[in-house]
Short mmCIF file of C-alpha atoms and ligand atoms in Angstrom, two decimals:
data_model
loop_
_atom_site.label_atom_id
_atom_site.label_comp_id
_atom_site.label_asym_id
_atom_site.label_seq_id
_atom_site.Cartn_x
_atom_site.Cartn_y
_atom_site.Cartn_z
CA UNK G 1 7.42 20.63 2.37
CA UNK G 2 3.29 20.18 2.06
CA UNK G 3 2.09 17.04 2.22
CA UNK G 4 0.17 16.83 -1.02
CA UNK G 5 0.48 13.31 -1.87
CA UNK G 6 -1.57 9.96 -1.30
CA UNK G 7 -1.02 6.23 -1.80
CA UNK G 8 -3.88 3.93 -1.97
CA UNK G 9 -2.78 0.27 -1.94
CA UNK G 10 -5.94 -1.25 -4.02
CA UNK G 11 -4.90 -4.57 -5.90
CA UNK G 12 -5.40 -6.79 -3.16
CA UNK G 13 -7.93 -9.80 -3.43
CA UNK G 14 -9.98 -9.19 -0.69
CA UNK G 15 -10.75 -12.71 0.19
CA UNK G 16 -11.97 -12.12 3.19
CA UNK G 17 -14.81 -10.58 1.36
CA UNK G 18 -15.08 -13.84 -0.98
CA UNK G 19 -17.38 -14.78 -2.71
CA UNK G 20 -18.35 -11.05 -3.47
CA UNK G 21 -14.89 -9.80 -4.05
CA UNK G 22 -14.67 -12.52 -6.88
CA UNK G 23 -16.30 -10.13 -9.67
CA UNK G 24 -16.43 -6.71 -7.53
CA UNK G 25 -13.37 -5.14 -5.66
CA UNK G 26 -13.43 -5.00 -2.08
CA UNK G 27 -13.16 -1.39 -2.48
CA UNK G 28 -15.98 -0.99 -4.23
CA UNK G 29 -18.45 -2.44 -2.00
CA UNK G 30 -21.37 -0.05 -1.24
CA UNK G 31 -21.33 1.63 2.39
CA UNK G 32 -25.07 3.39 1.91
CA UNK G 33 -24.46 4.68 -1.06
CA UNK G 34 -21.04 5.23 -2.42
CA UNK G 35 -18.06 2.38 -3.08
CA UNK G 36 -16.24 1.90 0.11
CA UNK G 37 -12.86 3.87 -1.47
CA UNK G 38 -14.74 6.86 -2.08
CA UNK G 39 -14.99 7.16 1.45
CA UNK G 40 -11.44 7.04 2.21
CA UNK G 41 -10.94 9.23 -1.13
CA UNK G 42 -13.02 12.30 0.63
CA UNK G 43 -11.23 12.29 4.01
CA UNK G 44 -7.64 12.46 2.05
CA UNK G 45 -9.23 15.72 -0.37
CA UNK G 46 -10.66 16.92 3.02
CA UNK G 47 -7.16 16.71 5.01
CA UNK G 48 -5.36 18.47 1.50
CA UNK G 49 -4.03 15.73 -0.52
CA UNK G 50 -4.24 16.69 -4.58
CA UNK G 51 -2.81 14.00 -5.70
CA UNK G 52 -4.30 10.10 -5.39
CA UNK G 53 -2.40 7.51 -6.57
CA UNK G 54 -4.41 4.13 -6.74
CA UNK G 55 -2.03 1.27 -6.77
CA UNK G 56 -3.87 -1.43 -8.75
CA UNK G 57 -4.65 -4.55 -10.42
CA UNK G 58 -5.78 -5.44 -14.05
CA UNK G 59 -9.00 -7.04 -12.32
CA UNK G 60 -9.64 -3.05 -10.66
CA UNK G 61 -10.83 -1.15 -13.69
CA UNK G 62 -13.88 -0.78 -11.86
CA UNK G 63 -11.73 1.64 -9.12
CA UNK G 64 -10.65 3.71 -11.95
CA UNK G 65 -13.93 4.22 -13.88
CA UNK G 66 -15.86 5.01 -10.86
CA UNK G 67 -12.85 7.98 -10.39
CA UNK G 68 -13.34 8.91 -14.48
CA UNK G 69 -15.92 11.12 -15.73
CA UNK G 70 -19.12 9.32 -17.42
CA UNK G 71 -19.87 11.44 -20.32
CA UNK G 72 -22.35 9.14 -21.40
CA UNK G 73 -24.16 8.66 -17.81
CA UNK G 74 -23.91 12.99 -17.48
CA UNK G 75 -25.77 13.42 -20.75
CA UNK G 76 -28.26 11.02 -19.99
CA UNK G 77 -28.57 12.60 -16.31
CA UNK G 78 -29.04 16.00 -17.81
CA UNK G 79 -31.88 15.00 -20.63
CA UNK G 80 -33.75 13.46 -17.70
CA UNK G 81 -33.21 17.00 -15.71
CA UNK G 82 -31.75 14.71 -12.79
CA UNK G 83 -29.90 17.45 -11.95
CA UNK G 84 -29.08 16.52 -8.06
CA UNK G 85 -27.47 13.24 -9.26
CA UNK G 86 -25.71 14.96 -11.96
CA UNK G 87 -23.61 17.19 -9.66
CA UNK G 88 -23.10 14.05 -7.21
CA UNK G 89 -21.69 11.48 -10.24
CA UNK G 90 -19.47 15.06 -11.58
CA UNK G 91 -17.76 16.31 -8.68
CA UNK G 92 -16.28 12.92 -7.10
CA UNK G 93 -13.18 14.33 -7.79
CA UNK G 94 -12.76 17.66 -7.33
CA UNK G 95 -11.02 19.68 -10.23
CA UNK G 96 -7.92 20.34 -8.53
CA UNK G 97 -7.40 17.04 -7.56
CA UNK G 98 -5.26 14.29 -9.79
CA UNK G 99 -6.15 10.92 -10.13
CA UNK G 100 -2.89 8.25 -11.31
CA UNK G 101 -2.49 5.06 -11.43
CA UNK G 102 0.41 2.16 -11.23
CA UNK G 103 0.14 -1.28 -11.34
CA UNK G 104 1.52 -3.96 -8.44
CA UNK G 105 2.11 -6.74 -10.74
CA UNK G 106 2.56 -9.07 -8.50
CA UNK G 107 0.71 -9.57 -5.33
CA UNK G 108 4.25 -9.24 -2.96
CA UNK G 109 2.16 -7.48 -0.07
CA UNK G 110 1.41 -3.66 1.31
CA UNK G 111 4.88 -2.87 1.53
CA UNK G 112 5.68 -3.79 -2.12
CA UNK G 113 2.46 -1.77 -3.55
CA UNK G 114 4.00 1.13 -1.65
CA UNK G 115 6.95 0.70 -3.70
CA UNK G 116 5.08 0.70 -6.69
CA UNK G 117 4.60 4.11 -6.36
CA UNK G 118 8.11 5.31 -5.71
CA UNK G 119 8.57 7.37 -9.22
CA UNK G 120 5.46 9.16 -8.70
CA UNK G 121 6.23 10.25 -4.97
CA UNK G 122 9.82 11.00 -6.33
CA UNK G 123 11.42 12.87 -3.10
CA UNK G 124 8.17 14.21 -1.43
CA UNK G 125 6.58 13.05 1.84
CA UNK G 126 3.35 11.25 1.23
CA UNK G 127 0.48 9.68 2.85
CA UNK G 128 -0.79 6.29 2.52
CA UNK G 129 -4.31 5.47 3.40
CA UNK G 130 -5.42 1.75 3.30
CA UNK G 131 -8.92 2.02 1.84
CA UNK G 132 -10.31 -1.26 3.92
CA UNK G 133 -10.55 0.96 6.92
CA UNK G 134 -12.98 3.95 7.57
CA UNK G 135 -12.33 6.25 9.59
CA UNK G 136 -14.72 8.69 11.38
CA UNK G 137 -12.96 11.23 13.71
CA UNK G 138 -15.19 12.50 16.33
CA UNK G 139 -13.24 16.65 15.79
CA UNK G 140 -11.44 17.41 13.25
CA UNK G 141 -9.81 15.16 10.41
CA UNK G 142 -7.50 13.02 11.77
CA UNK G 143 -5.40 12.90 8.65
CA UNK G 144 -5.52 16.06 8.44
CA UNK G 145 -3.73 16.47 12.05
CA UNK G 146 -1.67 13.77 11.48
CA UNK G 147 -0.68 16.08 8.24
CA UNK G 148 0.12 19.16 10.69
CA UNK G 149 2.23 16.78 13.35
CA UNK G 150 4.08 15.81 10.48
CA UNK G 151 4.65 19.98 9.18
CA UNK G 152 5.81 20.61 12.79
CA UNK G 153 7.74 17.62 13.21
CA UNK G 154 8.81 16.68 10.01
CA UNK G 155 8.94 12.88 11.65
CA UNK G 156 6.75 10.39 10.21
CA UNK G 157 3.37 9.69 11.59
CA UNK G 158 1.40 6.76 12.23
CA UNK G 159 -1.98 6.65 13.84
CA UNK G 160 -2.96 3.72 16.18
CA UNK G 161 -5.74 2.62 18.36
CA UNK G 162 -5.93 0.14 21.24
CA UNK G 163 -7.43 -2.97 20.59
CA UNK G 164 -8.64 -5.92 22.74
CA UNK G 165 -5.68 -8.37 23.05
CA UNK G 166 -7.08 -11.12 21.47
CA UNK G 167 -7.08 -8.60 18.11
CA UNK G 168 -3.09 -7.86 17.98
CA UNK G 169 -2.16 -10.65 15.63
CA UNK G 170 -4.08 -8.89 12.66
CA UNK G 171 -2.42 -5.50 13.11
CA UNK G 172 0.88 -3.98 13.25
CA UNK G 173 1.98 -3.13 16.86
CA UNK G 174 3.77 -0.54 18.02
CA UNK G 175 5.68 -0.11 21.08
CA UNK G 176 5.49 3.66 22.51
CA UNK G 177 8.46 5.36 24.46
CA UNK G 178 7.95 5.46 28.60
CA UNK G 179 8.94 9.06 30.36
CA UNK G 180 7.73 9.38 33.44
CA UNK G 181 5.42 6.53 33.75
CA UNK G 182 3.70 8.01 31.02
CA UNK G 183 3.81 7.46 27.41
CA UNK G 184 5.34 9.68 25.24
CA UNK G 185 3.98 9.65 21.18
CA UNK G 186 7.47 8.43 19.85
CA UNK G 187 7.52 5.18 19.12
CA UNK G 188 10.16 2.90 20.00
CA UNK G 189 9.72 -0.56 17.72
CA UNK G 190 7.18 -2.06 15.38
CA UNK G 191 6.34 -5.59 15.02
CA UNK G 192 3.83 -7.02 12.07
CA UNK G 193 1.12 -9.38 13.93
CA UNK G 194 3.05 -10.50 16.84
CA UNK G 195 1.21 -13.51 18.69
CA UNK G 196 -0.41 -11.91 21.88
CA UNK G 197 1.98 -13.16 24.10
CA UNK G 198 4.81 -11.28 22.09
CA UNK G 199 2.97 -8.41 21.61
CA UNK G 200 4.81 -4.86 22.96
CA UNK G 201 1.21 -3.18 23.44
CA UNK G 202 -2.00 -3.31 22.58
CA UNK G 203 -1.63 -0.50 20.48
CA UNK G 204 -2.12 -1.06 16.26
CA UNK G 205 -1.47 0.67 13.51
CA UNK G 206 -4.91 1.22 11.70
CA UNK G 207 -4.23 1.90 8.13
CA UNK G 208 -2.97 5.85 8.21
CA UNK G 209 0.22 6.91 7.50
CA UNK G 210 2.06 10.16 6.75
CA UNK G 211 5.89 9.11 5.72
CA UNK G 212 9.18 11.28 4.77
CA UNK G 213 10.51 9.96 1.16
CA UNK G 214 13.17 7.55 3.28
CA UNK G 215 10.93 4.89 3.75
CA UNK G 216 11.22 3.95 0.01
CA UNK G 217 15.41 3.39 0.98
CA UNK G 218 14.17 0.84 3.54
CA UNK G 219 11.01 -0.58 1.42
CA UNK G 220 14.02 -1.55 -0.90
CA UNK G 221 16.54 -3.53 1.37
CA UNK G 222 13.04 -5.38 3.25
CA UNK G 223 13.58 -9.05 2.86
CA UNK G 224 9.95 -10.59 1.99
CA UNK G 225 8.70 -12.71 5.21
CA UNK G 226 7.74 -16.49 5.35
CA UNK G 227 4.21 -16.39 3.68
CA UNK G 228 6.41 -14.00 0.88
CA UNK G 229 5.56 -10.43 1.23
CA UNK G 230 7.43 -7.32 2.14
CA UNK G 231 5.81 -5.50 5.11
CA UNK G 232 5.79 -2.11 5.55
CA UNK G 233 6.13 -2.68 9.14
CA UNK G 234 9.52 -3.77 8.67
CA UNK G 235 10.61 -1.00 6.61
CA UNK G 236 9.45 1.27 9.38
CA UNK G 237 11.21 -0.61 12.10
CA UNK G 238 14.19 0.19 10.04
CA UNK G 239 13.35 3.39 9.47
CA UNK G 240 13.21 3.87 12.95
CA UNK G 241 17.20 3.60 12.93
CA UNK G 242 17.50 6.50 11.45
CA UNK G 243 14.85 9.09 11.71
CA UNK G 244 11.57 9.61 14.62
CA UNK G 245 8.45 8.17 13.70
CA UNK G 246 5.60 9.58 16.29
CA UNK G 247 2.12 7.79 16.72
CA UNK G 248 -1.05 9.79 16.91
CA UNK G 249 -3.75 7.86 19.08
CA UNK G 250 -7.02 8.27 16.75
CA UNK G 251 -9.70 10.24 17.85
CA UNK G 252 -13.26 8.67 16.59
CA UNK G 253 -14.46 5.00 15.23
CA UNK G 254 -13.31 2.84 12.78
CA UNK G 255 -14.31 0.15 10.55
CA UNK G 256 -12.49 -2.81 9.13
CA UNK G 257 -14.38 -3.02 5.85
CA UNK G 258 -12.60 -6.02 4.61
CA UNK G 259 -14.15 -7.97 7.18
CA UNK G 260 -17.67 -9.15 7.35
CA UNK G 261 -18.49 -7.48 10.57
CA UNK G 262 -17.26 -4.12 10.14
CA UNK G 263 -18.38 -4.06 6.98
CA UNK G 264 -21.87 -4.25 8.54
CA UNK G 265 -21.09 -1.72 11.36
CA UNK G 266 -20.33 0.52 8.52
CA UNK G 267 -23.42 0.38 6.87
CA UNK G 268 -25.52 0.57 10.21
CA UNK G 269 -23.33 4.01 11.59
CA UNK G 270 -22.98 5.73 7.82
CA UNK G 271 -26.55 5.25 7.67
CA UNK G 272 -27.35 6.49 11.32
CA UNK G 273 -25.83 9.57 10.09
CA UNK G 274 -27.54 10.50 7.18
CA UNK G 275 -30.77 12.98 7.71
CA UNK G 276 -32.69 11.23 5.14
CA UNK G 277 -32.00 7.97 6.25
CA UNK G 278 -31.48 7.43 10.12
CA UNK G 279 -35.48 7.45 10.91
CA UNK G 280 -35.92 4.55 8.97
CA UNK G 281 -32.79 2.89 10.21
CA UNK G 282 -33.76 3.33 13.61
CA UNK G 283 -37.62 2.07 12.98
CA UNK G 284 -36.21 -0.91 11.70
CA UNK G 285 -33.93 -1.55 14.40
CA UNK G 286 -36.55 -1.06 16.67
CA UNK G 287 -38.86 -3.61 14.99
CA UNK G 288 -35.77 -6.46 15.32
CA UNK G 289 -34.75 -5.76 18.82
C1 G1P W 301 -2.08 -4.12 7.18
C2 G1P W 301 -0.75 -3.78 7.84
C3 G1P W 301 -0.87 -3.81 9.36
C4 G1P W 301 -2.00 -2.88 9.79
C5 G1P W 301 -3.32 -3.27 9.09
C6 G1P W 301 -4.41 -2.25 9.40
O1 G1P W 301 -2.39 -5.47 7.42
O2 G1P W 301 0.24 -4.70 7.39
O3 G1P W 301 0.33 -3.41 9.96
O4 G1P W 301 -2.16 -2.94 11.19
O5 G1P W 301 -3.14 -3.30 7.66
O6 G1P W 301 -5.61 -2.62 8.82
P1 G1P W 301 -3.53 -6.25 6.57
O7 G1P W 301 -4.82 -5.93 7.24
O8 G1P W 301 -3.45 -5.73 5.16
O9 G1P W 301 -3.17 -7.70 6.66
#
C-alpha cells in the first residue's frame, strides 16, 4: 500500500516562541520568506504525500488560510500584472494535493493530535511530520526514503539523529539493536525524554515518522503521563510488541524552529541558499564578524 497520507500536529501553543506565538502560530513564523509549515508542507508533496491533514486549533485559522486560495489577493495580483507573485501565492498547493482539517480540542499532547486524525487515515499507513522541525537532506528527500524503507519493509519508520548528551531530555530516544558490535536499524525500545543518565543512546527521534495503521490500536490504550499527555513514544514502545519499527539515521541538517536558536539558524542557512539573497547575507556577516 502507497504511502499517500500526512499528519501535521499544528494546535500546539508554541510557548517557547512566546510572546510572538501569542497572536501568530508558531508555524507561521517567516523562515525568509514563507511561514515555517510551508516548508515542511513542500518536502511531504516532494516525497509523494497527496493528502495533508493539519490537526488544529480554533486560534490556527491563519494555517488554513495561508493553504486556501485568495481570490481577492489573485485578482488584485493580476490587475497590477504581478505576475511572478501570482503563480507563487496560486500554486502552494499543488492541484492534486488535498488539504483537511480536524480539530484537537483539547491540548492532551502529540500523541492525542495523532489520534485526532484516526477517521481520516482510516486503515492506511501514514506519515506524520512535526512542522517545528526543518529538515534539509544533503541527497535525496529523506521522507521520501524513509517512504521507500517503509514499501520494502512494510515496518514503521522513524528517523533519528545523534545529539550531544546534554540534549536527550527534549527528544524521544531510541535504543537500536547490537549484531556484531555494530548497530543494526531495528530498534529495540523507546523512551520519551529520559534524564541523561537513563538515556539508552544518544540517538532522538526528530519529528519524521512513517507508521502502519496499528499505531492508532496503541494511541488508544496509552495512559496520559504525569504532566497529562499521551505520548506517541509510548504508543510506539508498544507497538514495538507487536510489529518492527526500523530507524533511518538522517542524512542533512535540521532546525528546531520552535526554539529561539534554531529558529535563527534557519533563517541564516535558508537564506545562504537562495541565489538572490546569499551575497547580501554573506556581506553582512562579514561586516559583524
Ligand atoms: C516531540 C516528541 C519527541 C521528539 C520531538 C522532536 O516532543 O514527543 O519524541 O523527539 O518532538 O522534535 P516535543 O518537542 O513536542 O516536546
Amino acid at each position: 500500500m502507497a504511502v499517500k497520507k500526512a499528519i501535521l500536529p499544528v494546535a500546539g501553543f508554541g510557548t517557547r516562541l512566546l510572546p510572538a506565538s501569542k497572536s501568530i502560530p508558531k508555524e507561521m513564523i517567516t523562515v525568509v520568506d514563507r511561514p515555517v509549515i510551508d516548508y515542511v508542507v513542500q518536502e511531504a508533496i516532494e516525497a509523494g504525500i497527496d493528502t495533508l491533514i493539519l490537526v488544529t486549533h480554533p486560534a490556527k485559522h491563519a494555517i488554513e488560510n495561508y493553504f486556501d486560495r485568495d481570490a481577492e489577493l489573485e485578482a488584485l495580483l493580476e490587475k497590477k500584472k504581478k505576475y511572478d507573485l501570482l503563480q507563487q501565492i496560486k500554486h502552494i498547493i499543488p492541484e492534486h494535493v488535498t488539504v483537511v482539517t480536524v480539530r484537537q480540542p483539547e491540548p492532551l499532547g502529540l500523541g492525542h493530535a495523532v489520534l485526532c486524525a484516526e477517521k481520516v487515515i482510516g486503515n492506511d499507513p501514514f506519515v506524520v511530520l512535526l512542522p517545528d522541525v526543518l529538515v534539509d537532506s544533503s541527497d535525496k528527500n529523506n521522507l521520501a526514503q524513509m517512504i521507500e524503507q517503509f514499501e520494502q519493509h512494510q515496518a514503521s519508520q522513524i528517523m533519528v539523529e545523534d545529539v550531544a548528551p546534554e540534549c536527550v531530555d527534549k527528544y524521544g530516544i531510541v535504543r537500536l539493536e547490537e549484531v556484531d558490535g555494530q548497530h543494526s536499524n531495528n530498534i529495540l525500545g523507546l523512551v520519551e525524554k529520559p534524564p541523561v543518565n537513563e538515556a539508552p543512546s544518544t540517538l532522538a527521534i526528530v519529528g519524521r515518522y512513517v507508521f502502519t495503521p496499528e499505531i492508532f490500536k496503541y494511541l488508544h490504550l496509552a495512559q496520559a503521563d504525569k504532566s497529562g499527555e499521551i505520548q506517541l513514544t509510548d504508543a510506539m514502545a508498544q507497538l514495538l510488541t507487536e510489529q518492527k519499527i526500523q530507524a533511518v539515521t538522517l542524512k542533512g541538517e535540521t532546525y528546531d524552529c520552535g526554539s529561539k536558536i534554531g529558529y535563527i539558524q534557519a533563517i541564516i542557512h535558508y537564506t545562504l541558499k537562495r541565489d538572490d539573497l546569499n551575497t547580501q547575507l554573506m556581506d553582512f556577516l562579514d561586516t559583524i564578524k
